[in-house]
Amino acid sequence: MPRDTFINLPDAKRKAITEAAIDEFAAYPFEQASVNRIVANSGIAKGSFYQYFVDKEDLFLYVMGLIAQEKINYLSPVIRNPDEHDFFTVIREMFLSGVQFARAHPRYAAVGRNVLGNKQAPIYRELQAAARPTSFALFEPLIEKAVDRGEVRADIDVGMLNYMIAAMNVSIVEYCSEIDPQSIYETATESVDAFIDLLKNGIRNPDRLVEEQPPARLSAES
């Protein structure tokens, strides 16, 4: 996290550094981003940078924290008042809000795409680990309430479903970007609705009658 020397800067100077950092991380993946360009574009000396942040990663994590907070602030009224809507409506609105947030903040979206572009990078794994507790804290109470209201099966593994929904909250934007990068925002609603339908109804063909049997186990030799 930034040092107190950064926190205590005048607002205009702090904003200039932050904006230069966002521009840099939007233009380049973390590994290729340059502290030299950031300090040049923000009008500070390189020595001053290290009075404000430990290193480039420290600045990057700070920027990602700002983006995460902006996204939380962007959440729709449906998400802020989940008790007024059924579970599947809330999840749908969460996913669509994520897409709409990316559309409203293209630089933030570019930073996110650069992170997702290299999932083998240590910084990606670090961000995932840092975000997981927040994501779990967000979705788990919704799932538990849905179970209590009878909207979700009582025998569901809450932890597993929580993990899956949190992961899909990130993956849906990535999926839309890959299949149709030029019109992601137009196709996102269709993709989100398809996922919600899958979440509600599963993958089994309802017109196919099958005898319920326990899943076959693979032998040790197979």
PDB file of C-alpha atoms in Angstrom:
ATOM      1  CA  MET A   1       0.000   0.000   0.000  1.00  0.00           C
ATOM      2  CA  PRO A   2       1.158   3.580  -0.582  1.00  0.00           C
ATOM      3  CA  ARG A   3       3.289   5.250   2.034  1.00  0.00           C
ATOM      4  CA  ASP A   4       1.986   8.092   4.178  1.00  0.00           C
ATOM      5  CA  THR A   5       4.015  10.500   2.065  1.00  0.00           C
ATOM      6  CA  PHE A   6       1.715   9.695  -0.877  1.00  0.00           C
ATOM      7  CA  ILE A   7      -1.481   9.836   1.182  1.00  0.00           C
ATOM      8  CA  ASN A   8      -0.480  13.266   2.492  1.00  0.00           C
ATOM      9  CA  LEU A   9       0.194  14.768  -0.944  1.00  0.00           C
ATOM     10  CA  PRO A  10      -2.099  17.535  -2.240  1.00  0.00           C
ATOM     11  CA  ASP A  11      -5.107  16.078  -4.035  1.00  0.00           C
ATOM     12  CA  ALA A  12      -4.056  17.360  -7.456  1.00  0.00           C
ATOM     13  CA  LYS A  13      -0.594  15.799  -7.283  1.00  0.00           C
ATOM     14  CA  ARG A  14      -1.904  12.517  -5.912  1.00  0.00           C
ATOM     15  CA  LYS A  15      -4.490  12.399  -8.705  1.00  0.00           C
ATOM     16  CA  ALA A  16      -1.856  13.129 -11.365  1.00  0.00           C
ATOM     17  CA  ILE A  17       0.228  10.162 -10.220  1.00  0.00           C
ATOM     18  CA  THR A  18      -2.798   7.894 -10.004  1.00  0.00           C
ATOM     19  CA  GLU A  19      -4.059   8.869 -13.464  1.00  0.00           C
ATOM     20  CA  ALA A  20      -0.620   8.353 -15.006  1.00  0.00           C
ATOM     21  CA  ALA A  21      -0.449   4.919 -13.398  1.00  0.00           C
ATOM     22  CA  ILE A  22      -3.899   3.927 -14.680  1.00  0.00           C
ATOM     23  CA  ASP A  23      -2.950   5.048 -18.198  1.00  0.00           C
ATOM     24  CA  GLU A  24       0.259   3.015 -18.037  1.00  0.00           C
ATOM     25  CA  PHE A  25      -1.348  -0.173 -16.738  1.00  0.00           C
ATOM     26  CA  ALA A  26      -4.144   0.192 -19.310  1.00  0.00           C
ATOM     27  CA  ALA A  27      -1.611   0.491 -22.132  1.00  0.00           C
ATOM     28  CA  TYR A  28       0.812  -2.227 -20.995  1.00  0.00           C
ATOM     29  CA  PRO A  29       0.668  -5.514 -19.064  1.00  0.00           C
ATOM     30  CA  PHE A  30       2.139  -5.242 -15.588  1.00  0.00           C
ATOM     31  CA  GLU A  31       5.450  -6.811 -16.609  1.00  0.00           C
ATOM     32  CA  GLN A  32       5.955  -4.272 -19.408  1.00  0.00           C
ATOM     33  CA  ALA A  33       4.669  -1.222 -17.559  1.00  0.00           C
ATOM     34  CA  SER A  34       7.348   1.370 -16.850  1.00  0.00           C
ATOM     35  CA  VAL A  35       7.904   3.389 -13.702  1.00  0.00           C
ATOM     36  CA  ASN A  36       9.945   5.784 -15.847  1.00  0.00           C
ATOM     37  CA  ARG A  37       6.923   6.567 -18.028  1.00  0.00           C
ATOM     38  CA  ILE A  38       4.668   6.932 -15.008  1.00  0.00           C
ATOM     39  CA  VAL A  39       6.920   9.453 -13.300  1.00  0.00           C
ATOM     40  CA  ALA A  40       7.471  11.335 -16.567  1.00  0.00           C
ATOM     41  CA  ASN A  41       3.742  11.544 -17.291  1.00  0.00           C
ATOM     42  CA  SER A  42       2.883  12.572 -13.743  1.00  0.00           C
ATOM     43  CA  GLY A  43       5.619  15.199 -13.517  1.00  0.00           C
ATOM     44  CA  ILE A  44       7.491  13.817 -10.507  1.00  0.00           C
ATOM     45  CA  ALA A  45      11.099  12.767  -9.993  1.00  0.00           C
ATOM     46  CA  LYS A  46      11.836   9.045  -9.991  1.00  0.00           C
ATOM     47  CA  GLY A  47      13.326   9.377  -6.526  1.00  0.00           C
ATOM     48  CA  SER A  48      10.050  10.812  -5.291  1.00  0.00           C
ATOM     49  CA  PHE A  49       8.193   7.756  -6.597  1.00  0.00           C
ATOM     50  CA  TYR A  50      10.015   5.507  -4.161  1.00  0.00           C
ATOM     51  CA  GLN A  51       9.090   7.836  -1.339  1.00  0.00           C
ATOM     52  CA  TYR A  52       5.449   7.158  -2.206  1.00  0.00           C
ATOM     53  CA  PHE A  53       5.490   3.455  -3.104  1.00  0.00           C
ATOM     54  CA  VAL A  54       7.758   0.503  -2.351  1.00  0.00           C
ATOM     55  CA  ASP A  55       7.893  -0.517  -6.021  1.00  0.00           C
ATOM     56  CA  LYS A  56       5.811  -0.884  -9.198  1.00  0.00           C
ATOM     57  CA  GLU A  57       3.819  -3.759  -7.722  1.00  0.00           C
ATOM     58  CA  ASP A  58       2.886  -1.644  -4.720  1.00  0.00           C
ATOM     59  CA  LEU A  59       1.513   1.033  -7.052  1.00  0.00           C
ATOM     60  CA  PHE A  60      -0.298  -1.554  -9.186  1.00  0.00           C
ATOM     61  CA  LEU A  61      -2.053  -3.108  -6.212  1.00  0.00           C
ATOM     62  CA  TYR A  62      -3.075   0.367  -5.083  1.00  0.00           C
ATOM     63  CA  VAL A  63      -4.574   1.081  -8.516  1.00  0.00           C
ATOM     64  CA  MET A  64      -6.410  -2.246  -8.541  1.00  0.00           C
ATOM     65  CA  GLY A  65      -7.829  -1.451  -5.118  1.00  0.00           C
ATOM     66  CA  LEU A  66      -9.156   1.874  -6.416  1.00  0.00           C
ATOM     67  CA  ILE A  67     -10.761   0.149  -9.393  1.00  0.00           C
ATOM     68  CA  ALA A  68     -12.357  -2.471  -7.145  1.00  0.00           C
ATOM     69  CA  GLN A  69     -13.827   0.233  -4.920  1.00  0.00           C
ATOM     70  CA  GLU A  70     -15.171   2.108  -7.944  1.00  0.00           C
ATOM     71  CA  LYS A  71     -16.825  -1.093  -9.135  1.00  0.00           C
ATOM     72  CA  ILE A  72     -18.488  -1.643  -5.771  1.00  0.00           C
ATOM     73  CA  ASN A  73     -19.803   1.931  -5.895  1.00  0.00           C
ATOM     74  CA  TYR A  74     -21.183   1.234  -9.359  1.00  0.00           C
ATOM     75  CA  LEU A  75     -23.364  -1.688  -8.298  1.00  0.00           C
ATOM     76  CA  SER A  76     -26.992  -1.301  -9.283  1.00  0.00           C
ATOM     77  CA  PRO A  77     -29.832  -0.694  -6.782  1.00  0.00           C
ATOM     78  CA  VAL A  78     -30.878  -4.325  -7.245  1.00  0.00           C
ATOM     79  CA  ILE A  79     -27.527  -5.458  -5.870  1.00  0.00           C
ATOM     80  CA  ARG A  80     -27.601  -2.971  -3.007  1.00  0.00           C
ATOM     81  CA  ASN A  81     -31.072  -4.200  -2.015  1.00  0.00           C
ATOM     82  CA  PRO A  82     -30.863  -7.966  -2.558  1.00  0.00           C
ATOM     83  CA  ASP A  83     -33.772  -8.767  -0.236  1.00  0.00           C
ATOM     84  CA  GLU A  84     -36.149  -7.070  -2.655  1.00  0.00           C
ATOM     85  CA  HIS A  85     -35.365  -9.494  -5.484  1.00  0.00           C
ATOM     86  CA  ASP A  86     -34.977 -13.215  -6.015  1.00  0.00           C
ATOM     87  CA  PHE A  87     -31.509 -14.760  -6.021  1.00  0.00           C
ATOM     88  CA  PHE A  88     -31.248 -15.238  -9.781  1.00  0.00           C
ATOM     89  CA  THR A  89     -32.261 -11.643 -10.513  1.00  0.00           C
ATOM     90  CA  VAL A  90     -29.580 -10.374  -8.146  1.00  0.00           C
ATOM     91  CA  ILE A  91     -26.883 -12.566  -9.696  1.00  0.00           C
ATOM     92  CA  ARG A  92     -27.951 -11.491 -13.190  1.00  0.00           C
ATOM     93  CA  GLU A  93     -27.731  -7.829 -12.231  1.00  0.00           C
ATOM     94  CA  MET A  94     -24.325  -8.357 -10.637  1.00  0.00           C
ATOM     95  CA  PHE A  95     -22.941  -9.860 -13.816  1.00  0.00           C
ATOM     96  CA  LEU A  96     -24.478  -7.222 -16.075  1.00  0.00           C
ATOM     97  CA  SER A  97     -23.270  -4.442 -13.787  1.00  0.00           C
ATOM     98  CA  GLY A  98     -19.742  -5.778 -14.221  1.00  0.00           C
ATOM     99  CA  VAL A  99     -20.066  -5.514 -17.994  1.00  0.00           C
ATOM    100  CA  GLN A 100     -21.660  -2.071 -17.796  1.00  0.00           C
ATOM    101  CA  PHE A 101     -18.909  -0.912 -15.455  1.00  0.00           C
ATOM    102  CA  ALA A 102     -16.309  -1.982 -18.015  1.00  0.00           C
ATOM    103  CA  ARG A 103     -18.161  -0.057 -20.694  1.00  0.00           C
ATOM    104  CA  ALA A 104     -18.381   3.082 -18.546  1.00  0.00           C
ATOM    105  CA  HIS A 105     -14.694   2.886 -17.593  1.00  0.00           C
ATOM    106  CA  PRO A 106     -12.719   1.711 -20.635  1.00  0.00           C
ATOM    107  CA  ARG A 107      -9.325   2.378 -19.023  1.00  0.00           C
ATOM    108  CA  TYR A 108     -10.237   0.230 -16.039  1.00  0.00           C
ATOM    109  CA  ALA A 109     -11.441  -2.468 -18.432  1.00  0.00           C
ATOM    110  CA  ALA A 110      -8.125  -2.294 -20.287  1.00  0.00           C
ATOM    111  CA  VAL A 111      -6.207  -2.756 -17.028  1.00  0.00           C
ATOM    112  CA  GLY A 112      -8.330  -5.819 -16.305  1.00  0.00           C
ATOM    113  CA  ARG A 113      -7.782  -7.287 -19.773  1.00  0.00           C
ATOM    114  CA  ASN A 114      -4.037  -6.881 -19.378  1.00  0.00           C
ATOM    115  CA  VAL A 115      -4.190  -8.806 -16.099  1.00  0.00           C
ATOM    116  CA  LEU A 116      -6.323 -11.585 -17.608  1.00  0.00           C
ATOM    117  CA  GLY A 117      -3.999 -11.775 -20.598  1.00  0.00           C
ATOM    118  CA  ASN A 118      -1.313 -13.526 -18.560  1.00  0.00           C
ATOM    119  CA  LYS A 119      -2.806 -15.825 -15.964  1.00  0.00           C
ATOM    120  CA  GLN A 120       0.566 -17.436 -15.343  1.00  0.00           C
ATOM    121  CA  ALA A 121       2.035 -14.189 -14.033  1.00  0.00           C
ATOM    122  CA  PRO A 122       2.643 -14.020 -10.282  1.00  0.00           C
ATOM    123  CA  ILE A 123       0.739 -10.727 -10.092  1.00  0.00           C
ATOM    124  CA  TYR A 124      -2.396 -12.446 -11.449  1.00  0.00           C
ATOM    125  CA  ARG A 125      -2.260 -15.119  -8.777  1.00  0.00           C
ATOM    126  CA  GLU A 126      -1.662 -12.487  -6.119  1.00  0.00           C
ATOM    127  CA  LEU A 127      -4.692 -10.487  -7.244  1.00  0.00           C
ATOM    128  CA  GLN A 128      -6.842 -13.610  -7.327  1.00  0.00           C
ATOM    129  CA  ALA A 129      -5.840 -14.523  -3.793  1.00  0.00           C
ATOM    130  CA  ALA A 130      -6.507 -10.983  -2.582  1.00  0.00           C
ATOM    131  CA  ALA A 131      -9.927 -10.770  -4.265  1.00  0.00           C
ATOM    132  CA  ARG A 132     -11.216 -14.193  -3.251  1.00  0.00           C
ATOM    133  CA  PRO A 133     -12.234 -13.328   0.335  1.00  0.00           C
ATOM    134  CA  THR A 134     -14.168 -10.270  -0.878  1.00  0.00           C
ATOM    135  CA  SER A 135     -15.932 -12.250  -3.598  1.00  0.00           C
ATOM    136  CA  PHE A 136     -16.819 -15.022  -1.190  1.00  0.00           C
ATOM    137  CA  ALA A 137     -18.120 -12.546   1.358  1.00  0.00           C
ATOM    138  CA  LEU A 138     -20.289 -10.980  -1.344  1.00  0.00           C
ATOM    139  CA  PHE A 139     -21.946 -14.101  -2.747  1.00  0.00           C
ATOM    140  CA  GLU A 140     -22.151 -16.500   0.204  1.00  0.00           C
ATOM    141  CA  PRO A 141     -24.822 -14.556   2.172  1.00  0.00           C
ATOM    142  CA  LEU A 142     -26.919 -14.322  -1.004  1.00  0.00           C
ATOM    143  CA  ILE A 143     -26.737 -18.079  -1.527  1.00  0.00           C
ATOM    144  CA  GLU A 144     -27.600 -18.804   2.101  1.00  0.00           C
ATOM    145  CA  LYS A 145     -30.639 -16.511   1.951  1.00  0.00           C
ATOM    146  CA  ALA A 146     -31.718 -18.128  -1.311  1.00  0.00           C
ATOM    147  CA  VAL A 147     -31.559 -21.533   0.385  1.00  0.00           C
ATOM    148  CA  ASP A 148     -33.599 -20.237   3.328  1.00  0.00           C
ATOM    149  CA  ARG A 149     -36.250 -18.828   0.956  1.00  0.00           C
ATOM    150  CA  GLY A 150     -36.421 -22.076  -0.991  1.00  0.00           C
ATOM    151  CA  GLU A 151     -35.060 -20.549  -4.211  1.00  0.00           C
ATOM    152  CA  VAL A 152     -32.013 -22.832  -4.184  1.00  0.00           C
ATOM    153  CA  ARG A 153     -31.857 -26.506  -3.237  1.00  0.00           C
ATOM    154  CA  ALA A 154     -31.324 -27.093   0.468  1.00  0.00           C
ATOM    155  CA  ASP A 155     -28.703 -29.788  -0.203  1.00  0.00           C
ATOM    156  CA  ILE A 156     -26.512 -27.515  -2.306  1.00  0.00           C
ATOM    157  CA  ASP A 157     -22.835 -27.216  -1.410  1.00  0.00           C
ATOM    158  CA  VAL A 158     -22.795 -23.497  -0.572  1.00  0.00           C
ATOM    159  CA  GLY A 159     -19.013 -23.271  -0.653  1.00  0.00           C
ATOM    160  CA  MET A 160     -18.755 -24.856  -4.092  1.00  0.00           C
ATOM    161  CA  LEU A 161     -21.569 -22.743  -5.560  1.00  0.00           C
ATOM    162  CA  ASN A 162     -20.040 -19.642  -4.009  1.00  0.00           C
ATOM    163  CA  TYR A 163     -16.696 -20.403  -5.657  1.00  0.00           C
ATOM    164  CA  MET A 164     -18.305 -21.098  -9.038  1.00  0.00           C
ATOM    165  CA  ILE A 165     -20.360 -17.895  -9.098  1.00  0.00           C
ATOM    166  CA  ALA A 166     -17.425 -15.759  -7.958  1.00  0.00           C
ATOM    167  CA  ALA A 167     -15.276 -17.261 -10.712  1.00  0.00           C
ATOM    168  CA  MET A 168     -17.988 -16.779 -13.323  1.00  0.00           C
ATOM    169  CA  ASN A 169     -18.426 -13.166 -12.318  1.00  0.00           C
ATOM    170  CA  VAL A 170     -14.956 -12.576 -13.767  1.00  0.00           C
ATOM    171  CA  SER A 171     -15.131 -15.122 -16.575  1.00  0.00           C
ATOM    172  CA  ILE A 172     -18.333 -13.864 -18.211  1.00  0.00           C
ATOM    173  CA  VAL A 173     -16.689 -10.621 -19.363  1.00  0.00           C
ATOM    174  CA  GLU A 174     -13.631 -12.547 -20.538  1.00  0.00           C
ATOM    175  CA  TYR A 175     -15.868 -14.982 -22.436  1.00  0.00           C
ATOM    176  CA  CYS A 176     -17.801 -12.211 -24.172  1.00  0.00           C
ATOM    177  CA  SER A 177     -14.550 -10.484 -25.117  1.00  0.00           C
ATOM    178  CA  GLU A 178     -13.152 -13.634 -26.708  1.00  0.00           C
ATOM    179  CA  ILE A 179     -16.205 -14.623 -28.746  1.00  0.00           C
ATOM    180  CA  ASP A 180     -17.128 -11.144 -29.944  1.00  0.00           C
ATOM    181  CA  PRO A 181     -14.663  -8.454 -28.881  1.00  0.00           C
ATOM    182  CA  GLN A 182     -16.203  -5.786 -31.130  1.00  0.00           C
ATOM    183  CA  SER A 183     -19.705  -6.002 -29.681  1.00  0.00           C
ATOM    184  CA  ILE A 184     -19.169  -7.344 -26.172  1.00  0.00           C
ATOM    185  CA  TYR A 185     -21.704  -4.998 -24.603  1.00  0.00           C
ATOM    186  CA  GLU A 186     -24.422  -5.931 -27.071  1.00  0.00           C
ATOM    187  CA  THR A 187     -23.881  -9.672 -26.609  1.00  0.00           C
ATOM    188  CA  ALA A 188     -23.273  -9.619 -22.854  1.00  0.00           C
ATOM    189  CA  THR A 189     -26.961  -9.716 -21.866  1.00  0.00           C
ATOM    190  CA  GLU A 190     -27.536 -12.790 -23.998  1.00  0.00           C
ATOM    191  CA  SER A 191     -24.487 -14.510 -22.528  1.00  0.00           C
ATOM    192  CA  VAL A 192     -25.416 -13.622 -18.944  1.00  0.00           C
ATOM    193  CA  ASP A 193     -28.988 -14.830 -19.464  1.00  0.00           C
ATOM    194  CA  ALA A 194     -27.652 -18.101 -20.872  1.00  0.00           C
ATOM    195  CA  PHE A 195     -25.526 -18.556 -17.759  1.00  0.00           C
ATOM    196  CA  ILE A 196     -28.429 -17.743 -15.428  1.00  0.00           C
ATOM    197  CA  ASP A 197     -30.566 -20.294 -17.274  1.00  0.00           C
ATOM    198  CA  LEU A 198     -27.776 -22.850 -16.845  1.00  0.00           C
ATOM    199  CA  LEU A 199     -27.530 -21.965 -13.148  1.00  0.00           C
ATOM    200  CA  LYS A 200     -31.278 -22.411 -12.698  1.00  0.00           C
ATOM    201  CA  ASN A 201     -31.872 -25.498 -14.767  1.00  0.00           C
ATOM    202  CA  GLY A 202     -28.579 -27.324 -15.108  1.00  0.00           C
ATOM    203  CA  ILE A 203     -27.383 -28.996 -18.294  1.00  0.00           C
ATOM    204  CA  ARG A 204     -29.651 -32.030 -18.505  1.00  0.00           C
ATOM    205  CA  ASN A 205     -32.125 -32.129 -21.380  1.00  0.00           C
ATOM    206  CA  PRO A 206     -35.547 -31.976 -19.632  1.00  0.00           C
ATOM    207  CA  ASP A 207     -37.150 -33.874 -22.540  1.00  0.00           C
ATOM    208  CA  ARG A 208     -34.895 -36.864 -22.083  1.00  0.00           C
ATOM    209  CA  LEU A 209     -36.091 -39.328 -19.482  1.00  0.00           C
ATOM    210  CA  VAL A 210     -33.243 -41.187 -17.847  1.00  0.00           C
ATOM    211  CA  GLU A 211     -33.177 -43.608 -14.996  1.00  0.00           C
ATOM    212  CA  GLU A 212     -31.512 -42.079 -11.969  1.00  0.00           C
ATOM    213  CA  GLN A 213     -28.350 -43.991 -11.178  1.00  0.00           C
ATOM    214  CA  PRO A 214     -25.301 -43.097  -9.088  1.00  0.00           C
ATOM    215  CA  PRO A 215     -22.370 -41.969 -11.244  1.00  0.00           C
ATOM    216  CA  ALA A 216     -20.085 -44.783 -12.304  1.00  0.00           C
ATOM    217  CA  ARG A 217     -16.677 -44.854 -10.664  1.00  0.00           C
ATOM    218  CA  LEU A 218     -13.530 -45.216 -12.653  1.00  0.00           C
ATOM    219  CA  SER A 219     -11.531 -48.280 -11.800  1.00  0.00           C
ATOM    220  CA  ALA A 220      -8.047 -47.908 -10.412  1.00  0.00           C
ATOM    221  CA  GLU A 221      -6.684 -49.348 -13.665  1.00  0.00           C
ATOM    222  CA  SER A 222      -8.432 -46.881 -15.950  1.00  0.00           C
TER     223      SER A 222
END
